[in-house]
């Protein structure tokens, strides 16, 4: 099979509040296709990088569709304002997106990305970089660092952030995407906290926890431990992770906002203007969260979404649950959303994703609960690490079986993609190792686009 140019292709851009580029939206509606695959990127700092990823991921599709009859497939790339730290490798993307050398401080590329994500906070970013470079062995320095991170995230992430966080990083119904004013209140739920607890708890303790988790992520299997300690110098490794996770907490809320207030309504408009077009949503990392929350933004009665494929989804594995195992009176933030899809919701997951298997559970726990570190994996796990949980009838498949036999035509489906999603260095592991034709085949199988 030879890769070909995937056409017609259209990008569609959203700002942090979910406002869409109307010209792009209108061009999307004019595509003469029967089916439209829409892919939302995850951690990313530049539009050009997102475009290259879409080109690489879509390249196998024309060859895979060669024998399909009656399918005219179009392709879309969702572009939204997120950011990527430069020390996170993207496999198969060449040297330009290899992980930056791990060293104290903030590399220039990451500084620039932070300033773009948090405009007006140049001085805060500069001081954070100084502290990470100097690594002073004084508890007061960690207190200053924590205060600066709080000021950075309170600065608004380009107008789309804010300090109101969710209490539901464990999958609870209190909406996570943005401030309370961006979501309908849920009867009986506690109001959202003003900020993640990781920004309100003792900063040194939090940094030590992240430093221990990073050691675990880089350890050999069987030699892992989440024991705290290691001195104040070592804790600065965790301080950088605190900055990363606080930033991603803002991006996580933004992804939900863009999905619910941006992509969801666009899909509704597409259903009106092009009622015969079948839509297939794909998302990577926080982009998986974006497309999942788009289901909440679909207007009533819209049934044009025929499949959803989540690649290493960076949100709670309990998000679709009607009831949480650890809180039976509550449900997931996306409870029942899979029923808005006229087809399956497929979650591709991999045990080699250390960003979601180790760091995400700790960050989620620190965002919503000040209890101890025990039981991180079960309560605070991510869709991209072990699949969708607590949804009755969910089917689990190996990648080989999914490719051989296809996937069910409805409901939640977990596909263990560890056979191909396996490469990548610390701190994120295989989180971005998604450029594989096998995953393209999963998308096509979920959408019933091949025989």
Short mmCIF file of C-alpha atoms in Angstrom, two decimals:
data_model
loop_
_atom_site.label_atom_id
_atom_site.label_comp_id
_atom_site.label_asym_id
_atom_site.label_seq_id
_atom_site.Cartn_x
_atom_site.Cartn_y
_atom_site.Cartn_z
CA UNK A 1 0.00 0.00 0.00
CA UNK A 2 1.39 3.39 -1.00
CA UNK A 3 0.52 6.50 0.96
CA UNK A 4 -1.30 9.17 -1.03
CA UNK A 5 -2.40 12.72 -0.41
CA UNK A 6 -5.60 12.65 1.63
CA UNK A 7 -8.00 15.05 -0.08
CA UNK A 8 -10.23 16.96 0.17
CA UNK A 9 -8.80 18.39 3.37
CA UNK A 10 -9.97 21.39 5.38
CA UNK A 11 -8.68 22.84 8.62
CA UNK A 12 -11.12 24.39 11.05
CA UNK A 13 -9.80 26.71 13.75
CA UNK A 14 -11.26 27.57 17.15
CA UNK A 15 -10.13 30.10 19.74
CA UNK A 16 -9.92 29.41 23.47
CA UNK A 17 -13.60 30.21 24.00
CA UNK A 18 -14.76 27.91 21.19
CA UNK A 19 -15.37 30.62 18.59
CA UNK A 20 -14.91 29.13 15.12
CA UNK A 21 -13.33 30.57 12.00
CA UNK A 22 -16.55 31.04 10.03
CA UNK A 23 -14.94 30.97 6.58
CA UNK A 24 -13.33 27.63 7.33
CA UNK A 25 -16.62 26.32 8.74
CA UNK A 26 -18.45 27.33 5.58
CA UNK A 27 -15.81 25.72 3.35
CA UNK A 28 -16.13 22.54 5.39
CA UNK A 29 -19.86 22.46 4.68
CA UNK A 30 -19.21 22.74 0.94
CA UNK A 31 -17.06 19.59 0.71
CA UNK A 32 -18.68 17.09 -1.64
CA UNK A 33 -18.21 13.97 0.48
CA UNK A 34 -20.27 11.16 1.96
CA UNK A 35 -18.12 10.88 5.09
CA UNK A 36 -15.93 13.33 6.97
CA UNK A 37 -13.17 12.40 9.42
CA UNK A 38 -12.43 15.23 11.86
CA UNK A 39 -9.23 14.92 13.92
CA UNK A 40 -8.42 17.11 16.97
CA UNK A 41 -4.79 17.30 18.07
CA UNK A 42 -3.69 17.20 21.70
CA UNK A 43 -0.60 18.75 23.26
CA UNK A 44 0.77 21.11 20.64
CA UNK A 45 2.20 24.61 20.36
CA UNK A 46 2.09 25.48 16.67
CA UNK A 47 -0.45 25.14 13.88
CA UNK A 48 2.25 23.88 11.51
CA UNK A 49 2.96 20.94 13.81
CA UNK A 50 -0.74 20.05 13.95
CA UNK A 51 -0.96 20.21 10.16
CA UNK A 52 2.02 17.90 9.76
CA UNK A 53 0.51 15.42 12.19
CA UNK A 54 -2.77 15.39 10.28
CA UNK A 55 -0.95 14.84 6.99
CA UNK A 56 0.98 11.91 8.46
CA UNK A 57 -2.03 10.32 10.15
CA UNK A 58 -4.30 10.67 7.12
CA UNK A 59 -1.71 9.48 4.57
CA UNK A 60 -2.72 5.77 4.68
CA UNK A 61 -6.46 6.44 4.32
CA UNK A 62 -6.71 6.67 0.50
CA UNK A 63 -4.96 3.32 0.08
CA UNK A 64 -7.07 1.68 2.75
CA UNK A 65 -10.21 2.93 1.03
CA UNK A 66 -9.16 1.81 -2.44
CA UNK A 67 -11.63 -1.08 -2.55
CA UNK A 68 -14.51 0.73 -0.84
CA UNK A 69 -17.52 1.58 -2.98
CA UNK A 70 -19.79 4.53 -2.51
CA UNK A 71 -17.50 6.26 -0.01
CA UNK A 72 -16.20 9.75 -0.78
CA UNK A 73 -14.13 10.55 2.27
CA UNK A 74 -13.14 14.05 3.32
CA UNK A 75 -10.66 15.05 5.99
CA UNK A 76 -10.61 17.86 8.53
CA UNK A 77 -8.03 19.01 11.04
CA UNK A 78 -9.28 20.76 14.15
CA UNK A 79 -6.84 23.47 15.27
CA UNK A 80 -7.26 24.84 18.79
CA UNK A 81 -4.93 26.72 21.19
CA UNK A 82 -3.06 24.23 23.33
CA UNK A 83 0.62 23.85 24.17
CA UNK A 84 3.35 21.25 24.35
CA UNK A 85 6.49 21.32 26.48
CA UNK A 86 9.57 20.87 24.33
CA UNK A 87 10.90 17.92 26.36
CA UNK A 88 7.97 15.74 25.23
CA UNK A 89 9.03 13.62 22.24
CA UNK A 90 6.80 13.01 19.24
CA UNK A 91 7.92 9.73 17.60
CA UNK A 92 8.29 9.62 13.81
CA UNK A 93 8.37 13.40 13.53
CA UNK A 94 12.05 13.84 12.89
CA UNK A 95 14.60 15.78 14.88
CA UNK A 96 12.55 18.98 15.01
CA UNK A 97 10.10 17.36 17.43
CA UNK A 98 12.47 15.11 19.27
CA UNK A 99 12.52 15.72 22.99
CA UNK A 100 14.61 18.69 24.04
CA UNK A 101 17.57 17.80 26.27
CA UNK A 102 16.53 17.36 29.88
CA UNK A 103 18.24 20.11 31.86
CA UNK A 104 17.45 22.54 34.67
CA UNK A 105 15.31 25.50 33.81
CA UNK A 106 13.03 26.10 30.85
CA UNK A 107 14.31 25.82 27.30
CA UNK A 108 13.58 28.76 25.02
CA UNK A 109 10.96 26.89 22.99
CA UNK A 110 8.95 26.09 26.11
CA UNK A 111 9.25 29.67 27.40
CA UNK A 112 7.89 30.98 24.13
CA UNK A 113 5.05 28.45 24.20
CA UNK A 114 4.11 29.48 27.74
CA UNK A 115 4.06 33.16 26.79
CA UNK A 116 1.81 32.38 23.82
CA UNK A 117 -0.51 30.31 26.01
CA UNK A 118 -0.56 32.90 28.83
CA UNK A 119 -0.17 36.31 27.18
CA UNK A 120 0.90 39.13 29.45
CA UNK A 121 2.75 36.80 31.80
CA UNK A 122 6.27 37.16 30.38
CA UNK A 123 7.72 38.26 33.73
CA UNK A 124 6.20 35.31 35.56
CA UNK A 125 7.54 32.86 32.98
CA UNK A 126 11.00 34.44 33.26
CA UNK A 127 11.07 34.11 37.06
CA UNK A 128 9.80 30.52 36.92
CA UNK A 129 12.66 29.74 34.56
CA UNK A 130 15.16 31.34 36.93
CA UNK A 131 13.97 29.29 39.88
CA UNK A 132 14.08 26.08 37.88
CA UNK A 133 17.63 26.90 36.77
CA UNK A 134 18.95 27.99 40.18
CA UNK A 135 17.15 25.21 42.13
CA UNK A 136 17.58 26.89 45.54
CA UNK A 137 17.41 24.46 48.46
CA UNK A 138 15.04 26.59 50.51
CA UNK A 139 11.37 25.84 51.25
CA UNK A 140 10.59 29.53 50.69
CA UNK A 141 11.70 29.19 47.07
CA UNK A 142 9.10 26.48 46.52
CA UNK A 143 6.46 28.70 48.09
CA UNK A 144 7.40 31.44 45.63
CA UNK A 145 7.30 28.97 42.75
CA UNK A 146 3.82 27.78 43.69
CA UNK A 147 2.56 31.35 44.00
CA UNK A 148 3.94 32.18 40.55
CA UNK A 149 2.29 29.14 38.97
CA UNK A 150 -1.02 30.20 40.54
CA UNK A 151 -0.60 33.71 39.12
CA UNK A 152 0.25 32.28 35.71
CA UNK A 153 -2.87 30.14 35.47
CA UNK A 154 -5.05 32.88 36.95
CA UNK A 155 -3.82 35.11 34.13
CA UNK A 156 -6.43 33.51 31.91
CA UNK A 157 -4.63 31.37 29.30
CA UNK A 158 -5.25 33.84 26.54
CA UNK A 159 -8.65 34.79 27.79
CA UNK A 160 -9.88 31.22 27.88
CA UNK A 161 -8.52 30.22 31.24
CA UNK A 162 -9.41 31.29 34.69
CA UNK A 163 -8.97 30.00 38.16
CA UNK A 164 -12.19 28.05 38.52
CA UNK A 165 -11.35 24.36 38.39
CA UNK A 166 -13.33 21.19 38.63
CA UNK A 167 -13.65 18.97 41.62
CA UNK A 168 -14.18 16.12 39.19
CA UNK A 169 -10.84 15.15 37.71
CA UNK A 170 -11.79 11.67 38.88
CA UNK A 171 -14.61 11.65 36.33
CA UNK A 172 -17.28 13.38 38.42
CA UNK A 173 -20.26 15.09 36.91
CA UNK A 174 -19.18 18.61 37.89
CA UNK A 175 -18.08 19.84 34.44
CA UNK A 176 -14.35 20.13 34.00
CA UNK A 177 -13.88 22.19 30.85
CA UNK A 178 -13.85 25.72 32.17
CA UNK A 179 -15.11 28.05 34.85
CA UNK A 180 -18.49 27.45 36.44
CA UNK A 181 -20.08 30.10 34.25
CA UNK A 182 -19.21 28.06 31.16
CA UNK A 183 -21.24 25.06 32.27
CA UNK A 184 -24.78 24.37 33.37
CA UNK A 185 -24.78 23.57 37.09
CA UNK A 186 -25.45 19.96 37.99
CA UNK A 187 -28.20 19.54 40.63
CA UNK A 188 -26.84 18.22 43.90
CA UNK A 189 -23.20 18.73 42.98
CA UNK A 190 -20.76 20.83 44.97
CA UNK A 191 -19.62 24.01 43.22
CA UNK A 192 -16.29 23.85 41.44
CA UNK A 193 -13.18 24.66 43.41
CA UNK A 194 -11.38 27.89 42.57
CA UNK A 195 -8.22 26.10 41.47
CA UNK A 196 -6.64 22.64 41.52
CA UNK A 197 -5.64 21.51 44.98
CA UNK A 198 -2.11 20.97 43.67
CA UNK A 199 -1.90 24.78 43.56
CA UNK A 200 -3.31 25.20 47.07
CA UNK A 201 -1.51 22.43 48.91
CA UNK A 202 2.04 22.80 50.21
CA UNK A 203 4.12 23.31 47.07
CA UNK A 204 7.20 21.46 48.32
CA UNK A 205 5.15 18.37 49.17
CA UNK A 206 3.47 18.45 45.77
CA UNK A 207 6.82 18.84 44.00
CA UNK A 208 8.26 15.90 45.91
CA UNK A 209 5.29 13.81 44.83
CA UNK A 210 5.80 14.70 41.19
CA UNK A 211 9.55 14.04 41.45
CA UNK A 212 8.83 10.55 42.80
CA UNK A 213 6.32 9.91 40.01
CA UNK A 214 8.86 10.97 37.38
CA UNK A 215 11.35 8.53 38.87
CA UNK A 216 8.71 5.81 38.61
CA UNK A 217 7.94 6.67 35.01
CA UNK A 218 11.62 6.31 34.12
CA UNK A 219 12.22 3.15 36.15
CA UNK A 220 12.37 -0.41 34.95
CA UNK A 221 9.15 -2.43 35.41
CA UNK A 222 9.15 -4.11 38.80
CA UNK A 223 11.41 -1.47 40.30
CA UNK A 224 8.82 1.27 40.65
CA UNK A 225 7.90 3.07 43.84
CA UNK A 226 6.03 6.26 44.69
CA UNK A 227 7.93 6.84 47.91
CA UNK A 228 8.51 10.52 48.61
CA UNK A 229 11.81 12.11 49.45
CA UNK A 230 15.15 12.71 47.73
CA UNK A 231 16.11 16.17 48.95
CA UNK A 232 15.18 19.66 47.82
CA UNK A 233 17.37 19.64 44.71
CA UNK A 234 15.52 16.60 43.40
CA UNK A 235 12.19 18.23 44.24
CA UNK A 236 12.87 20.84 41.53
CA UNK A 237 12.36 18.08 38.96
CA UNK A 238 8.86 17.83 40.39
CA UNK A 239 8.49 21.62 40.31
CA UNK A 240 8.84 21.61 36.55
CA UNK A 241 6.20 18.87 36.42
CA UNK A 242 3.92 20.98 38.61
CA UNK A 243 4.23 23.80 36.07
CA UNK A 244 3.54 21.37 33.23
CA UNK A 245 0.48 19.88 34.91
CA UNK A 246 -0.94 23.26 35.97
CA UNK A 247 -0.58 24.37 32.36
CA UNK A 248 -2.24 21.21 31.09
CA UNK A 249 -5.03 21.62 33.61
CA UNK A 250 -5.84 24.91 31.87
CA UNK A 251 -5.53 23.25 28.45
CA UNK A 252 -7.78 20.44 29.66
CA UNK A 253 -10.53 22.88 30.57
CA UNK A 254 -9.99 24.65 27.28
CA UNK A 255 -10.37 21.40 25.34
CA UNK A 256 -13.73 20.80 27.00
CA UNK A 257 -14.86 24.35 26.25
CA UNK A 258 -13.81 24.16 22.59
CA UNK A 259 -15.55 20.81 22.22
CA UNK A 260 -18.80 21.76 23.90
CA UNK A 261 -19.14 25.37 22.76
CA UNK A 262 -17.26 25.14 19.47
CA UNK A 263 -17.12 21.80 17.71
CA UNK A 264 -20.48 20.53 18.97
CA UNK A 265 -22.46 23.45 17.51
CA UNK A 266 -20.43 23.27 14.27
CA UNK A 267 -21.49 19.63 13.91
CA UNK A 268 -25.07 20.74 14.43
CA UNK A 269 -24.76 23.31 11.66
CA UNK A 270 -23.18 20.70 9.40
CA UNK A 271 -26.14 18.40 10.03
CA UNK A 272 -28.46 21.15 8.79
CA UNK A 273 -26.41 22.21 5.76
CA UNK A 274 -25.21 18.72 4.73
CA UNK A 275 -27.68 16.26 6.27
CA UNK A 276 -26.34 13.24 4.36
CA UNK A 277 -22.71 13.65 5.49
CA UNK A 278 -21.60 11.12 8.09
CA UNK A 279 -19.06 12.47 10.60
CA UNK A 280 -16.30 10.43 12.28
CA UNK A 281 -14.53 12.15 15.17
CA UNK A 282 -10.93 11.36 16.16
CA UNK A 283 -8.96 12.94 18.97
CA UNK A 284 -5.52 12.49 20.48
CA UNK A 285 -4.72 13.21 24.14
CA UNK A 286 -6.61 16.35 25.15
CA UNK A 287 -7.98 16.44 21.63
CA UNK A 288 -9.76 13.21 22.55
CA UNK A 289 -11.34 15.12 25.40
CA UNK A 290 -12.30 17.88 22.95
CA UNK A 291 -14.16 15.55 20.58
CA UNK A 292 -15.79 13.71 23.50
CA UNK A 293 -17.11 16.97 24.95
CA UNK A 294 -18.35 17.93 21.48
CA UNK A 295 -20.98 15.24 22.03
CA UNK A 296 -22.34 17.34 24.89
CA UNK A 297 -22.53 20.32 22.58
CA UNK A 298 -24.55 18.57 19.87
CA UNK A 299 -27.98 20.13 19.42
CA UNK A 300 -30.91 17.90 20.31
CA UNK A 301 -31.83 15.48 17.58
CA UNK A 302 -28.51 15.69 15.70
CA UNK A 303 -27.33 12.17 14.76
CA UNK A 304 -24.63 12.82 12.15
CA UNK A 305 -21.74 11.57 14.34
CA UNK A 306 -21.29 7.95 13.29
CA UNK A 307 -18.14 7.06 15.23
CA UNK A 308 -15.69 8.47 17.77
CA UNK A 309 -12.12 7.19 18.11
CA UNK A 310 -10.12 8.31 21.14
CA UNK A 311 -6.33 7.94 20.79
CA UNK A 312 -4.52 8.00 24.15
CA UNK A 313 -7.32 10.07 25.63
CA UNK A 314 -6.17 12.37 28.45
CA UNK A 315 -9.32 12.35 30.55
CA UNK A 316 -10.89 10.15 33.20
CA UNK A 317 -11.59 6.52 32.40
CA UNK A 318 -14.84 7.02 34.35
CA UNK A 319 -15.99 9.96 32.23
CA UNK A 320 -18.78 7.99 30.50
CA UNK A 321 -19.93 6.18 33.66
CA UNK A 322 -23.48 6.60 34.90
CA UNK A 323 -22.21 5.97 38.43
CA UNK A 324 -18.70 6.23 39.82
CA UNK A 325 -17.48 3.11 41.66
CA UNK A 326 -16.09 5.23 44.50
CA UNK A 327 -19.09 7.62 44.65
CA UNK A 328 -22.25 5.80 43.63
CA UNK A 329 -24.38 8.92 43.80
CA UNK A 330 -22.37 10.63 41.07
CA UNK A 331 -21.72 9.99 37.41
CA UNK A 332 -19.01 10.84 34.92
CA UNK A 333 -18.78 14.24 33.26
CA UNK A 334 -19.79 12.57 29.96
CA UNK A 335 -22.26 10.09 31.36
CA UNK A 336 -24.48 8.79 28.62
CA UNK A 337 -22.73 10.86 25.93
CA UNK A 338 -21.91 7.69 23.98
CA UNK A 339 -25.61 7.46 23.18
CA UNK A 340 -25.29 10.67 21.14
CA UNK A 341 -23.19 8.68 18.65
CA UNK A 342 -24.92 6.67 15.94
CA UNK A 343 -22.12 4.13 16.15
CA UNK A 344 -19.29 3.15 18.53
CA UNK A 345 -17.03 5.14 20.84
CA UNK A 346 -13.65 3.43 20.52
CA UNK A 347 -10.90 4.10 23.08
CA UNK A 348 -7.40 3.08 21.99
CA UNK A 349 -5.15 2.68 25.03
CA UNK A 350 -1.61 1.59 25.81
CA UNK A 351 0.21 0.55 28.97
CA UNK A 352 3.36 2.16 27.53
CA UNK A 353 1.87 5.65 27.95
CA UNK A 354 3.63 6.84 31.11
CA UNK A 355 2.16 10.34 30.78
CA UNK A 356 -1.26 8.79 31.44
CA UNK A 357 -0.21 5.76 33.47
CA UNK A 358 1.90 7.53 36.09
CA UNK A 359 1.82 11.32 35.87
CA UNK A 360 -1.87 11.76 34.98
CA UNK A 361 -3.23 9.85 38.00
CA UNK A 362 -1.07 11.84 40.39
CA UNK A 363 -1.92 15.16 38.74
CA UNK A 364 -5.63 14.28 38.77
CA UNK A 365 -5.51 13.34 42.43
CA UNK A 366 -3.68 16.55 43.23
CA UNK A 367 -6.27 18.50 41.26
CA UNK A 368 -9.24 17.20 43.18
CA UNK A 369 -8.34 15.51 46.45
CA UNK A 370 -5.75 16.12 49.15
CA UNK A 371 -5.76 12.50 50.35
CA UNK A 372 -2.75 10.20 50.14
CA UNK A 373 -1.16 8.65 47.09
CA UNK A 374 -2.65 5.16 47.50
CA UNK A 375 -4.89 3.74 44.79
CA UNK A 376 -3.97 6.23 42.08
CA UNK A 377 -4.45 3.92 39.13
CA UNK A 378 -7.96 2.71 39.85
CA UNK A 379 -9.62 5.98 40.85
CA UNK A 380 -7.61 8.47 38.87
CA UNK A 381 -6.85 6.54 35.68
CA UNK A 382 -7.07 7.85 32.14
CA UNK A 383 -8.95 6.51 29.12
CA UNK A 384 -5.71 6.33 27.12
CA UNK A 385 -3.98 4.10 29.67
CA UNK A 386 -6.58 1.43 30.44
CA UNK A 387 -9.72 2.28 28.48
CA UNK A 388 -13.28 3.27 29.36
CA UNK A 389 -14.40 1.98 32.77
CA UNK A 390 -17.67 1.42 34.65
CA UNK A 391 -19.87 1.43 31.54
CA UNK A 392 -21.84 -1.84 31.35
CA UNK A 393 -21.50 -3.66 28.05
CA UNK A 394 -18.13 -2.13 27.14
CA UNK A 395 -16.25 -4.52 24.84
CA UNK A 396 -12.49 -5.05 25.16
CA UNK A 397 -10.45 -6.05 22.11
CA UNK A 398 -6.82 -6.52 21.22
CA UNK A 399 -5.64 -4.45 18.29
CA UNK A 400 -5.16 -7.60 16.22
CA UNK A 401 -8.73 -8.74 16.83
CA UNK A 402 -10.16 -5.29 16.08
CA UNK A 403 -8.30 -5.22 12.78
CA UNK A 404 -9.31 -8.78 11.91
CA UNK A 405 -12.95 -8.78 13.00
CA UNK A 406 -13.88 -5.11 13.23
CA UNK A 407 -15.51 -3.41 16.20
CA UNK A 408 -19.09 -3.47 17.48
CA UNK A 409 -21.49 -1.10 15.78
CA UNK A 410 -22.50 0.78 18.93
CA UNK A 411 -21.55 1.37 22.54
CA UNK A 412 -18.14 1.75 24.17
CA UNK A 413 -15.22 -0.31 22.88
CA UNK A 414 -11.70 -0.54 24.33
CA UNK A 415 -8.88 -1.45 21.95
CA UNK A 416 -5.51 -2.33 23.48
CA UNK A 417 -3.12 -0.62 21.06
CA UNK A 418 0.07 -1.35 23.03
CA UNK A 419 1.38 -3.49 20.17
CA UNK A 420 2.03 -0.31 18.15
CA UNK A 421 1.73 2.53 20.69
CA UNK A 422 4.92 1.70 22.53
CA UNK A 423 7.72 4.15 21.71
CA UNK A 424 8.76 7.38 23.38
CA UNK A 425 11.01 8.68 26.11
CA UNK A 426 10.46 10.24 29.52
CA UNK A 427 8.40 11.94 30.75
CA UNK A 428 5.50 11.03 28.45
CA UNK A 429 6.45 7.58 27.20
CA UNK A 430 4.42 6.43 24.20
CA UNK A 431 1.74 9.09 24.66
CA UNK A 432 2.30 10.64 21.22
CA UNK A 433 3.20 7.44 19.35
CA UNK A 434 0.01 7.43 17.26
CA UNK A 435 1.20 7.73 13.66
CA UNK A 436 0.47 4.15 12.66
CA UNK A 437 -1.60 2.77 9.78
CA UNK A 438 -3.10 0.27 12.22
CA UNK A 439 -4.78 3.14 14.07
CA UNK A 440 -6.03 4.56 10.78
CA UNK A 441 -7.60 1.16 10.17
CA UNK A 442 -9.30 1.32 13.58
CA UNK A 443 -10.85 4.67 12.65
CA UNK A 444 -12.14 3.23 9.37
CA UNK A 445 -13.45 0.11 11.10
CA UNK A 446 -15.27 2.20 13.71
CA UNK A 447 -16.93 4.20 10.93
CA UNK A 448 -17.85 1.12 8.83
CA UNK A 449 -15.90 2.69 5.99
CA UNK A 450 -14.22 -0.48 4.70
CA UNK A 451 -15.59 -3.88 3.79
#
